[in-house]
Amino acid sequence: MATETAGGDSKAAIPLDLPRERSLVCVEYPGGVRDVAKMLQTLGGEEGVSRIYTDPTKRLELYFRPKDLYCHPVCANRFSTSSLLLRIRKKTRRQRGAPEAEAPPRVTYDMEVLGIVSTIFKFQGMSDFQYLAIHTEAGGKQMSMYDKVFLLKPEKESFFHQELPLHIPPPIFSRLDAPVDYYYRPETQHREGYNNPPTSGENLIGLSRARRPHNAIFVNFEDTEVPMQPLEAAAQTWKKACTNPMDQEVEEELRKLFDIRPIWSRNAVKANIGVHPDKLKVLLPFMAYYMITGPWRSLWIRFGYDPRKHPEAKIYQVLDFRIRCGMKYGYGSSDMPVKAKRSTYNYSLPITVKKTPTQLISMHDLKQGLGPSGTASPRKLASNKYKLKDSVYIFREGALPPYRQMFYQLCDLNVEELQKIIHRNDGAEDLCTERDGWCLPKTSDDLRDTMSLMIQQTIRSKRPALFSSPTKADRAKEQLMFESGEEEEEEEEEEEDFKPSDGSENEMETEILDYV
C-alpha cells in the first residue's frame, strides 16, 4: 500500500491491512547480522528456535561459537507482545525543471504488513565467562587441547594414553545471568545466657540460629538398653502443641497403631493417620524412640519394646529396595516408568524459566483448622489433605513402587512368595545380627532379587516394546536371577508415564536431620 505526501509530511494517516493469519516470532539479536544463515546457526537453527518456542519453560540460547562444546550461551527471556512487522520503502522524486529551493520533492511510502508478532525474545542478561580448552606453556605460548580431549571419532588405544596437561573444566557456571542486590544479614544477636549447641566445629559453618530440637531419642543397635519413656522435654513440647480436640484424637490413633504393632515407619504412620507433618514431628518423639542402625534402622519403636529380644520382631525389619536398571536388566533408566525423586537435570539453571513459587501454608492449614469453634467438615478435609497413599509403604505384586528407592518393612511385602522367604527360619531364630536381624543370612538379597523379577514383569506388561528381542529379555532375566543385591547407580532422567504417590521420602537422610 502506498501513500504520497508533499514535503514528506509524517503526520498523514495511512490505512493498513493486517494479515492476521500470519503470526511471527521476534528475536532481538545482540549483534550485527551480516550472514543470516550463520546467525541462525548460533541460535540452534530454525529447528532449535522452533523447539524452544513450543516449550514455554525454556529460554532461547545463543552460542557465539556454536561448534565449540565449551561455549557458554547467553539466554533470552520470552515475552508476549502485540507488534507488527512492517516493510517500508521510501521513494523521493524531484520535479524536473524547477529550482530545488522552490519545488518540494515528491515522497512516496510503500508500506506492507508482513505479519503480527505475538512473541519476542530479548537478551537481557549478562554474558558469563567463557572457558576454552587451551593450555599455556612455560614460554607463554597457548596450545589448543580441543582435539586432544574430545572424542569426536573412534580412536585407538594410544589416544587414551597420550601425555596431556591436566584439564578440568568447571562443573557448572553461574546460575544467574542478571545482577541482583545481595542483602547480607547482620550478625545474629542471641539472648543473654545463650550457648552454642554442642556441635563439632570441624564442619560447622555459621549457624544463624540454634536448631530447634524435637527431643527424639536415638538408639544404636549396639546399645544395651532401650528407653522406657520419652524425655520430659518431649512431653512438654507435645503438651504445648496439643491445643485442640483433633490433636488429642490423633494422639489416640497413633497410640492404637503402636498397640497393633510396635514398630512403624514414618511414611506408614502418615498413610494411616492424617496429621500435619509439623505436628507429627512433635508427636512421634512422645510415643516412640528412633533406631538409627541395624535391621530396624529409620523406624520408630514403641517405648519399652526391644526388637533384639523378640524373634517375632523380624517381620518389622526394614528392607532398602532400589529398582535396578541398566541394559543388562533389559531396560535403561530412561525407559523405566518410575519417576526419579531427584534429578540433576532439574537443577535451576539460566536456560530454564523459574518455577512458580510454592504456596505458603496458612495458619489455618498449620492448625488443621481445628480451633475450639471448628466444625467437623474442616477437620475431615484437613485430615485427608495430609494422608498419604498406602503405596508409599506397601509392596504389591503387579504394582510399581512410587519411587526408585523405597524403605519397606518386611510385614508390608504383600506377596506370598516374599513372605515364604522371610519365614524360612520360623522357630529357629537363635541370633539377632546387625545385618540380617532375626532372618537367615542373605535374606535381604533374596528378597531384592525376587522383587526385581516382579518389577521386570510389571514393566514388561506396561512397555512390551522394551522386551521385543527374546535374546535380550532372557539375558536380562538371567542377570536378575544370578546378580547379588548390588545395584547400579541410577541415571537421573525422568519419565512422566507413571505418576508417583506424594510424600515418599528418604527417611535415613531426612528424619535424623529433623530431630538433631
C-alpha positions as a printed NumPy array, in Angstrom:
array([[  0.   ,   0.   ,   0.   ],
       [  1.387,   3.377,  -0.993],
       [  0.68 ,   6.937,   0.049],
       [  2.047,  10.198,  -1.246],
       [  2.838,  13.307,   0.785],
       [  4.218,  16.687,  -0.19 ],
       [  7.427,  17.552,   1.552],
       [  7.421,  14.269,   3.408],
       [  4.574,  15.049,   5.851],
       [  4.912,  12.343,   8.501],
       [  1.537,  13.096,  10.118],
       [ -0.566,  11.7  ,   7.299],
       [ -2.752,   8.717,   8.25 ],
       [ -2.081,   5.556,   6.326],
       [ -4.638,   2.707,   6.254],
       [ -3.163,  -0.81 ,   6.544],
       [ -4.429,  -4.334,   6.007],
       [ -3.481,  -6.779,   8.787],
       [ -2.737, -10.352,   7.695],
       [ -3.965, -11.959,  10.913],
       [ -3.363, -15.441,   9.651],
       [  0.419, -14.921,   9.769],
       [  1.895, -14.946,  13.294],
       [  5.6  , -14.224,  13.742],
       [  8.228, -14.604,  16.462],
       [ 10.783, -11.857,  17.034],
       [ 14.331, -12.363,  18.352],
       [ 16.269,  -9.261,  19.355],
       [ 19.694, -10.48 ,  18.284],
       [ 22.521,  -8.897,  20.321],
       [ 24.848,  -8.286,  17.43 ],
       [ 25.167,  -7.054,  13.882],
       [ 23.861,  -9.629,  11.425],
       [ 25.825,  -9.968,   8.191],
       [ 25.008, -13.584,   7.374],
       [ 21.516, -14.798,   8.271],
       [ 22.486, -18.474,   7.954],
       [ 25.344, -18.105,  10.436],
       [ 23.15 , -16.088,  12.753],
       [ 20.532, -18.883,  12.799],
       [ 23.269, -21.403,  13.492],
       [ 24.19 , -19.584,  16.722],
       [ 20.556, -19.96 ,  17.846],
       [ 20.407, -23.652,  17.038],
       [ 18.909, -23.242,  13.59 ],
       [ 15.244, -22.92 ,  12.745],
       [ 14.606, -26.286,  14.348],
       [ 16.2  , -25.186,  17.599],
       [ 14.27 , -21.922,  17.715],
       [ 11.031, -23.783,  16.975],
       [ 11.72 , -26.279,  19.757],
       [ 12.31 , -23.505,  22.296],
       [  9.236, -21.642,  21.099],
       [  6.99 , -24.661,  21.702],
       [  8.263, -25.08 ,  25.271],
       [  7.322, -22.047,  27.407],
       [  9.606, -23.213,  30.253],
       [ 12.797, -22.85 ,  28.179],
       [ 14.863, -19.792,  27.34 ],
       [ 16.403, -19.195,  23.942],
       [ 20.154, -19.872,  23.937],
       [ 22.713, -18.104,  21.779],
       [ 26.135, -19.688,  21.228],
       [ 28.677, -17.298,  19.784],
       [ 30.861, -20.325,  18.905],
       [ 28.279, -22.989,  18.014],
       [ 30.909, -25.594,  17.062],
       [ 32.716, -25.279,  20.396],
       [ 31.344, -27.606,  23.056],
       [ 32.829, -25.341,  25.729],
       [ 30.891, -22.3  ,  24.535],
       [ 28.688, -20.968,  27.318],
       [ 25.457, -19.439,  25.961],
       [ 23.67 , -16.219,  26.687],
       [ 19.967, -16.599,  27.263],
       [ 16.952, -14.645,  26.098],
       [ 13.753, -14.113,  28.052],
       [ 10.403, -14.744,  26.446],
       [  7.721, -12.038,  26.405],
       [  4.277, -11.711,  24.907],
       [  3.69 ,  -8.728,  22.684],
       [  1.297,  -7.262,  20.132],
       [  3.509,  -5.764,  17.446],
       [  3.615,  -5.512,  13.701],
       [  6.424,  -6.335,  11.332],
       [  6.406,  -3.655,   8.616],
       [  8.283,  -3.329,   5.367],
       [  8.574,   0.358,   4.436],
       [ 10.04 ,   1.738,   1.246],
       [ 10.591,   5.473,   0.865],
       [ 10.787,   6.876,  -2.653],
       [ 11.759,  10.519,  -3.282],
       [ 11.188,  12.157,  -6.676],
       [ 12.246,  15.679,  -7.501],
       [ 10.413,  17.749, -10.123],
       [ 12.396,  18.376, -13.238],
       [ 12.947,  21.955, -14.411],
       [ 12.051,  23.548, -11.069],
       [ 14.551,  25.235,  -8.749],
       [ 15.483,  22.986,  -5.859],
       [ 14.704,  25.647,  -3.274],
       [ 11.112,  26.227,  -4.501],
       [  9.817,  22.837,  -5.61 ],
       [  9.417,  20.357,  -2.716],
       [ 10.267,  16.752,  -3.58 ],
       [  7.536,  14.182,  -4.034],
       [  7.854,  11.492,  -1.337],
       [  6.111,   8.145,  -1.647],
       [  5.945,   5.498,   1.089],
       [  5.286,   1.885,   0.22 ],
       [  4.217,   0.027,   3.364],
       [  3.448,  -3.651,   3.757],
       [  2.469,  -5.548,   6.908],
       [  4.33 ,  -8.847,   6.849],
       [  2.694, -10.264,   9.963],
       [  1.753,  -9.88 ,  13.604],
       [  4.433, -10.514,  16.236],
       [  2.954, -12.295,  19.27 ],
       [  6.165, -13.449,  20.973],
       [  9.507, -11.738,  21.395],
       [ 12.804, -12.998,  22.828],
       [ 15.031, -10.397,  24.468],
       [ 18.614, -10.936,  25.603],
       [ 18.6  ,  -9.017,  28.869],
       [ 21.216, -10.935,  30.847],
       [ 24.976, -10.665,  31.061],
       [ 27.316, -12.95 ,  29.182],
       [ 29.058, -15.379,  31.512],
       [ 32.71 , -16.387,  31.48 ],
       [ 33.869, -18.49 ,  28.558],
       [ 36.094, -21.497,  29.226],
       [ 38.453, -22.549,  26.448],
       [ 40.242, -25.874,  26.103],
       [ 43.724, -24.369,  25.955],
       [ 46.95 , -24.772,  27.882],
       [ 49.525, -22.056,  28.462],
       [ 53.031, -23.379,  28.141],
       [ 56.083, -22.143,  30.022],
       [ 57.067, -19.619,  27.35 ],
       [ 53.602, -18.078,  27.328],
       [ 52.54 , -19.864,  24.156],
       [ 48.99 , -21.148,  24.181],
       [ 48.236, -24.639,  22.914],
       [ 44.761, -25.785,  21.892],
       [ 43.687, -29.039,  23.55 ],
       [ 40.316, -29.274,  21.862],
       [ 41.18 , -32.154,  19.518],
       [ 43.016, -33.974,  22.312],
       [ 40.304, -34.01 ,  24.98 ],
       [ 37.218, -34.536,  22.842],
       [ 36.488, -37.945,  21.418],
       [ 34.992, -36.989,  18.066],
       [ 35.509, -40.364,  16.355],
       [ 36.584, -43.905,  17.28 ],
       [ 40.208, -43.786,  18.352],
       [ 42.91 , -46.337,  19.021],
       [ 44.209, -47.143,  22.476],
       [ 47.131, -44.767,  22.071],
       [ 44.685, -41.828,  22.07 ],
       [ 43.797, -42.526,  25.693],
       [ 47.421, -42.906,  26.833],
       [ 48.809, -39.694,  25.386],
       [ 50.535, -37.283,  27.743],
       [ 48.417, -34.191,  28.313],
       [ 48.364, -31.356,  30.843],
       [ 45.695, -31.57 ,  33.499],
       [ 42.451, -30.171,  32.084],
       [ 39.49 , -29.856,  34.452],
       [ 36.545, -27.84 ,  33.106],
       [ 34.17 , -26.187,  35.581],
       [ 31.26 , -28.472,  36.517],
       [ 28.728, -25.658,  36.353],
       [ 28.577, -21.977,  35.512],
       [ 26.692, -19.2  ,  37.253],
       [ 23.027, -19.878,  37.882],
       [ 22.194, -16.192,  37.47 ],
       [ 22.692, -14.015,  34.427],
       [ 21.214, -10.807,  35.831],
       [ 22.718,  -8.643,  38.597],
       [ 20.922,  -8.789,  41.925],
       [ 21.356,  -6.957,  45.189],
       [ 22.626,  -9.316,  47.88 ],
       [ 21.497,  -8.185,  51.292],
       [ 23.873,  -9.532,  53.915],
       [ 22.22 , -10.333,  57.185],
       [ 23.618,  -8.726,  60.299],
       [ 25.304, -10.896,  62.862],
       [ 22.748, -12.842,  64.846],
       [ 22.119, -11.398,  68.286],
       [ 21.167, -14.069,  70.808],
       [ 19.501, -13.59 ,  74.114],
       [ 21.542, -13.254,  77.267],
       [ 22.725, -16.618,  78.506],
       [ 22.602, -18.313,  75.089],
       [ 25.183, -21.05 ,  74.495],
       [ 26.106, -22.514,  71.133],
       [ 24.793, -26.047,  70.576],
       [ 27.255, -28.868,  71.368],
       [ 28.209, -29.492,  67.757],
       [ 31.627, -30.386,  66.437],
       [ 33.254, -27.317,  64.919],
       [ 35.094, -29.206,  62.192],
       [ 32.359, -28.78 ,  59.597],
       [ 30.317, -26.077,  61.288],
       [ 29.557, -23.13 ,  59.022],
       [ 27.847, -20.159,  60.629],
       [ 24.656, -21.265,  62.317],
       [ 22.206, -18.404,  62.05 ],
       [ 20.166, -19.836,  64.889],
       [ 20.205, -22.841,  67.132],
       [ 18.472, -25.942,  65.824],
       [ 15.011, -26.495,  67.173],
       [ 15.254, -29.894,  68.833],
       [ 12.181, -32.114,  68.908],
       [ 13.662, -34.178,  71.733],
       [ 13.736, -37.537,  69.983],
       [ 15.717, -40.399,  71.496],
       [ 18.128, -42.152,  69.119],
       [ 19.203, -45.74 ,  69.749],
       [ 22.001, -47.681,  68.066],
       [ 21.909, -51.412,  67.524],
       [ 24.873, -51.813,  69.905],
       [ 23.126, -50.048,  72.791],
       [ 22.262, -52.436,  75.599],
       [ 19.082, -50.761,  76.822],
       [ 16.106, -49.079,  75.189],
       [ 14.222, -46.093,  76.654],
       [ 11.055, -46.831,  78.611],
       [  9.512, -43.377,  78.367],
       [ 10.014, -40.114,  76.432],
       [ 12.128, -37.227,  77.56 ],
       [ 10.406, -34.726,  79.767],
       [ 11.094, -32.052,  77.164],
       [  9.303, -34.145,  74.513],
       [  6.25 , -34.484,  76.739],
       [  6.183, -30.75 ,  77.44 ],
       [  6.606, -29.921,  73.737],
       [  3.666, -32.098,  72.739],
       [  1.575, -30.719,  75.593],
       [  2.095, -27.217,  74.228],
       [  1.347, -28.315,  70.653],
       [ -1.777, -30.272,  71.621],
       [ -4.133, -27.317,  71.626],
       [ -7.405, -28.726,  70.275],
       [ -9.544, -31.873,  70.341],
       [ -8.271, -33.034,  66.966],
       [ -4.73 , -33.258,  68.31 ],
       [ -5.953, -35.487,  71.122],
       [ -7.717, -37.714,  68.602],
       [ -4.517, -38.004,  66.57 ],
       [ -2.611, -38.954,  69.717],
       [ -5.099, -41.721,  70.469],
       [ -4.975, -43.002,  66.895],
       [ -1.186, -43.19 ,  66.98 ],
       [ -1.285, -44.931,  70.344],
       [ -3.631, -47.558,  68.87 ],
       [ -1.277, -48.056,  65.931],
       [  1.615, -48.797,  68.295],
       [ -0.641, -51.188,  70.21 ],
       [ -1.381, -53.058,  66.972],
       [  2.278, -53.3  ,  66.046],
       [  5.201, -51.879,  67.994],
       [  7.342, -50.661,  65.069],
       [  6.343, -48.207,  62.314],
       [  7.988, -46.152,  59.631],
       [  7.023, -42.514,  59.385],
       [  5.525, -42.999,  55.919],
       [  3.39 , -45.851,  57.233],
       [  2.119, -43.598,  60.022],
       [  1.363, -40.81 ,  57.554],
       [ -0.588, -43.255,  55.386],
       [ -2.773, -44.334,  58.323],
       [ -3.248, -41.019,  60.125],
       [ -3.986, -37.641,  58.601],
       [ -1.85 , -35.222,  60.566],
       [  0.158, -32.146,  59.664],
       [  3.877, -33.016,  59.252],
       [  4.926, -30.412,  61.812],
       [  2.586, -31.906,  64.396],
       [  3.857, -35.412,  63.624],
       [  7.452, -34.302,  64.237],
       [  6.472, -33.395,  67.777],
       [  4.16 , -36.348,  68.406],
       [  6.436, -39.212,  67.349],
       [  9.2  , -38.487,  69.937],
       [  6.451, -38.501,  72.571],
       [  5.305, -42.004,  71.571],
       [  8.43 , -43.857,  70.385],
       [ 12.205, -43.862,  70.031],
       [ 14.158, -43.882,  66.77 ],
       [ 16.553, -46.665,  65.725],
       [ 19.397, -45.41 ,  63.535],
       [ 21.401, -48.602,  62.869],
       [ 20.717, -52.281,  62.451],
       [ 17.808, -54.119,  60.807],
       [ 15.253, -51.676,  62.268],
       [ 17.082, -48.528,  61.211],
       [ 14.99 , -45.491,  60.284],
       [ 11.974, -46.906,  62.15 ],
       [ 10.047, -45.681,  65.19 ],
       [  9.77 , -48.226,  68.012],
       [  7.342, -48.127,  70.913],
       [  8.916, -47.193,  74.251],
       [  9.945, -50.229,  76.28 ],
       [  9.928, -52.626,  73.318],
       [ 13.305, -54.096,  72.342],
       [ 13.074, -55.947,  68.99 ],
       [ 16.5  , -57.536,  69.595],
       [ 14.913, -59.666,  72.327],
       [ 11.809, -60.739,  70.388],
       [ 12.287, -63.066,  67.376],
       [  8.773, -62.262,  66.172],
       [ 10.01 , -58.699,  65.529],
       [ 11.753, -59.871,  62.35 ],
       [  8.61 , -59.093,  60.354],
       [  9.115, -55.417,  61.229],
       [ 12.683, -55.225,  59.882],
       [ 13.415, -52.708,  57.143],
       [ 14.366, -53.545,  53.559],
       [ 16.157, -50.908,  51.498],
       [ 14.941, -51.719,  47.977],
       [ 16.089, -49.926,  44.833],
       [ 14.735, -50.629,  41.374],
       [ 17.565, -51.992,  39.266],
       [ 18.089, -50.508,  35.858],
       [ 20.604, -50.894,  33.074],
       [ 20.813, -52.634,  29.739],
       [ 21.784, -55.913,  31.403],
       [ 18.373, -55.89 ,  33.08 ],
       [ 16.552, -55.329,  29.79 ],
       [ 15.792, -51.612,  30.183],
       [ 17.617, -48.391,  30.869],
       [ 16.765, -45.774,  33.445],
       [ 15.183, -43.562,  30.796],
       [ 12.842, -46.443,  29.872],
       [ 11.73 , -47.084,  33.422],
       [  8.153, -45.898,  34.049],
       [  9.019, -44.778,  37.598],
       [  9.849, -41.171,  38.134],
       [ 13.16 , -40.304,  39.777],
       [ 12.703, -38.471,  43.051],
       [ 15.574, -36.108,  42.391],
       [ 17.257, -35.188,  39.167],
       [ 20.434, -33.35 ,  38.328],
       [ 18.717, -32.154,  35.181],
       [ 16.135, -30.308,  37.292],
       [ 18.883, -28.171,  38.787],
       [ 17.995, -24.5  ,  38.475],
       [ 19.925, -23.152,  35.512],
       [ 19.698, -19.938,  33.487],
       [ 18.321, -21.859,  30.492],
       [ 15.093, -22.678,  32.33 ],
       [ 12.337, -20.386,  33.47 ],
       [ 11.855, -20.198,  37.205],
       [  9.144, -22.447,  38.533],
       [  6.084, -20.958,  40.162],
       [  6.674, -20.491,  43.882],
       [  5.12 , -22.986,  46.232],
       [  2.026, -21.884,  48.047],
       [  2.556, -20.71 ,  51.589],
       [  0.965, -22.674,  54.392],
       [ -1.632, -20.619,  56.12 ],
       [ -2.215, -20.618,  59.837],
       [ -5.473, -22.409,  59.085],
       [ -3.541, -25.25 ,  57.5  ],
       [ -0.916, -25.346,  60.237],
       [ -3.522, -25.733,  62.929],
       [ -5.523, -28.016,  60.63 ],
       [ -8.444, -25.679,  61.008],
       [ -9.074, -27.116,  64.449],
       [ -9.904, -24.417,  66.916],
       [-12.359, -24.755,  69.771],
       [-15.089, -23.476,  67.471],
       [-14.035, -25.613,  64.494],
       [-16.656, -27.667,  62.727],
       [-16.491, -31.325,  61.749],
       [-16.19 , -30.879,  57.988],
       [-12.961, -28.822,  58.016],
       [-11.42 , -31.442,  60.289],
       [-12.041, -34.272,  57.851],
       [-10.848, -32.118,  54.992],
       [ -7.578, -31.273,  56.738],
       [ -7.107, -34.892,  57.812],
       [ -7.392, -36.193,  54.256],
       [ -5.104, -33.469,  52.979],
       [ -2.039, -34.851,  54.763],
       [ -2.841, -38.552,  54.463],
       [ -0.613, -40.471,  52.029],
       [ -1.434, -43.408,  49.795],
       [ -0.586, -46.818,  51.176],
       [  1.709, -47.461,  48.211],
       [  4.392, -45.406,  49.983],
       [  4.995, -48.299,  52.388],
       [  3.266, -51.428,  50.98 ],
       [  4.667, -53.548,  48.136],
       [  2.188, -55.449,  45.966],
       [  2.787, -57.706,  43.014],
       [  1.81 , -56.101,  39.716],
       [  2.146, -52.544,  41.031],
       [  5.217, -50.371,  40.603],
       [  6.699, -48.596,  43.638],
       [  6.154, -44.837,  43.645],
       [  9.899, -44.142,  43.684],
       [ 13.086, -45.884,  42.626],
       [ 14.285, -46.251,  46.212],
       [ 11.905, -47.468,  48.881],
       [ 12.123, -48.467,  52.534],
       [  9.76 , -51.367,  53.204],
       [  9.079, -53.243,  56.412],
       [  9.031, -56.993,  55.818],
       [  5.448, -57.308,  57.034],
       [  4.382, -54.819,  54.346],
       [  5.6  , -57.009,  51.462],
       [  2.166, -58.285,  50.477],
       [  3.331, -61.138,  48.277],
       [  3.106, -64.774,  49.382],
       [  6.388, -65.717,  47.708],
       [  8.217, -62.97 ,  49.614],
       [  6.668, -63.972,  52.927],
       [  7.902, -67.553,  52.427],
       [ 11.458, -66.221,  52.129],
       [ 11.032, -64.19 ,  55.32 ],
       [  9.622, -67.074,  57.375],
       [ 12.087, -69.759,  56.271],
       [ 13.585, -70.   ,  59.759],
       [ 10.46 , -69.597,  61.888],
       [ 11.053, -71.171,  65.272],
       [ 14.804, -71.409,  64.685],
       [ 15.804, -67.802,  65.316],
       [ 18.863, -68.11 ,  67.534],
       [ 20.824, -64.911,  66.981],
       [ 19.923, -61.342,  66.058],
       [ 22.638, -59.783,  63.895],
       [ 23.064, -56.186,  62.847],
       [ 22.92 , -57.032,  59.14 ],
       [ 20.17 , -59.662,  58.926],
       [ 18.384, -59.323,  62.247],
       [ 16.422, -62.465,  63.074],
       [ 16.331, -63.631,  59.436],
       [ 18.655, -66.049,  57.708],
       [ 21.805, -64.587,  56.145],
       [ 21.304, -63.121,  52.645],
       [ 17.536, -62.883,  53.168],
       [ 17.549, -59.245,  52.038],
       [ 19.427, -60.198,  48.86 ],
       [ 16.916, -62.945,  48.062],
       [ 14.039, -60.542,  48.608],
       [ 15.578, -57.937,  46.331],
       [ 16.184, -60.477,  43.551],
       [ 12.607, -61.741,  43.707],
       [ 11.145, -58.242,  43.845],
       [ 13.323, -57.174,  40.903],
       [ 11.924, -60.019,  38.8  ],
       [  8.404, -58.903,  39.694],
       [  9.231, -55.326,  38.77 ],
       [ 10.642, -56.505,  35.441],
       [  7.454, -58.426,  34.676],
       [  5.366, -55.391,  35.545],
       [  7.445, -53.14 ,  33.298],
       [  7.221, -55.779,  30.554],
       [  3.428, -55.581,  30.712],
       [  3.467, -51.778,  30.626],
       [  6.11 , -51.475,  27.895],
       [  6.319, -54.691,  25.867],
       [  8.419, -52.959,  23.202],
       [ 11.386, -52.938,  25.596],
       [ 11.47 , -56.732,  25.533],
       [ 10.744, -57.288,  21.866],
       [ 14.044, -59.183,  21.472],
       [ 13.773, -62.651,  23.128],
       [ 17.539, -62.969,  23.472],
       [ 17.757, -59.624,  25.222],
       [ 14.914, -60.448,  27.59 ],
       [ 16.297, -63.878,  28.515],
       [ 19.736, -62.441,  29.128],
       [ 18.237, -59.76 ,  31.344],
       [ 16.264, -62.363,  33.304],
       [ 19.377, -64.464,  33.889],
       [ 21.227, -61.413,  35.072],
       [ 18.455, -60.67 ,  37.565],
       [ 18.375, -64.235,  38.887],
       [ 22.103, -64.557,  39.491],
       [ 23.038, -60.993,  40.373],
       [ 23.622, -60.163,  44.003],
       [ 21.941, -57.272,  45.697],
       [ 24.389, -54.732,  44.322],
       [ 22.595, -52.04 ,  42.345],
       [ 23.995, -49.808,  39.703],
       [ 23.959, -46.1  ,  40.198],
       [ 20.822, -44.631,  38.759],
       [ 20.745, -42.333,  35.845],
       [ 18.574, -39.386,  36.777],
       [ 16.466, -38.957,  33.691],
       [ 12.759, -38.857,  34.328],
       [  9.663, -40.208,  32.641],
       [  6.178, -38.875,  33.161],
       [  4.259, -42.041,  32.212],
       [  3.873, -43.129,  35.832],
       [  2.784, -40.617,  38.388],
       [  4.185, -41.446,  41.833],
       [  2.371, -41.099,  45.084],
       [  3.056, -37.988,  47.053],
       [  5.181, -37.889,  50.151],
       [  7.717, -40.664,  49.744],
       [ 10.948, -39.636,  51.437],
       [ 14.413, -40.936,  52.072],
       [ 13.941, -41.357,  55.781],
       [ 17.568, -42.102,  56.589],
       [ 18.557, -38.708,  55.24 ],
       [ 15.707, -36.524,  56.395],
       [ 14.406, -37.754,  59.723],
       [ 17.7  , -37.62 ,  61.584],
       [ 18.207, -34.015,  60.494],
       [ 14.698, -33.181,  61.678],
       [ 15.43 , -34.326,  65.209],
       [ 19.083, -33.393,  65.737]])
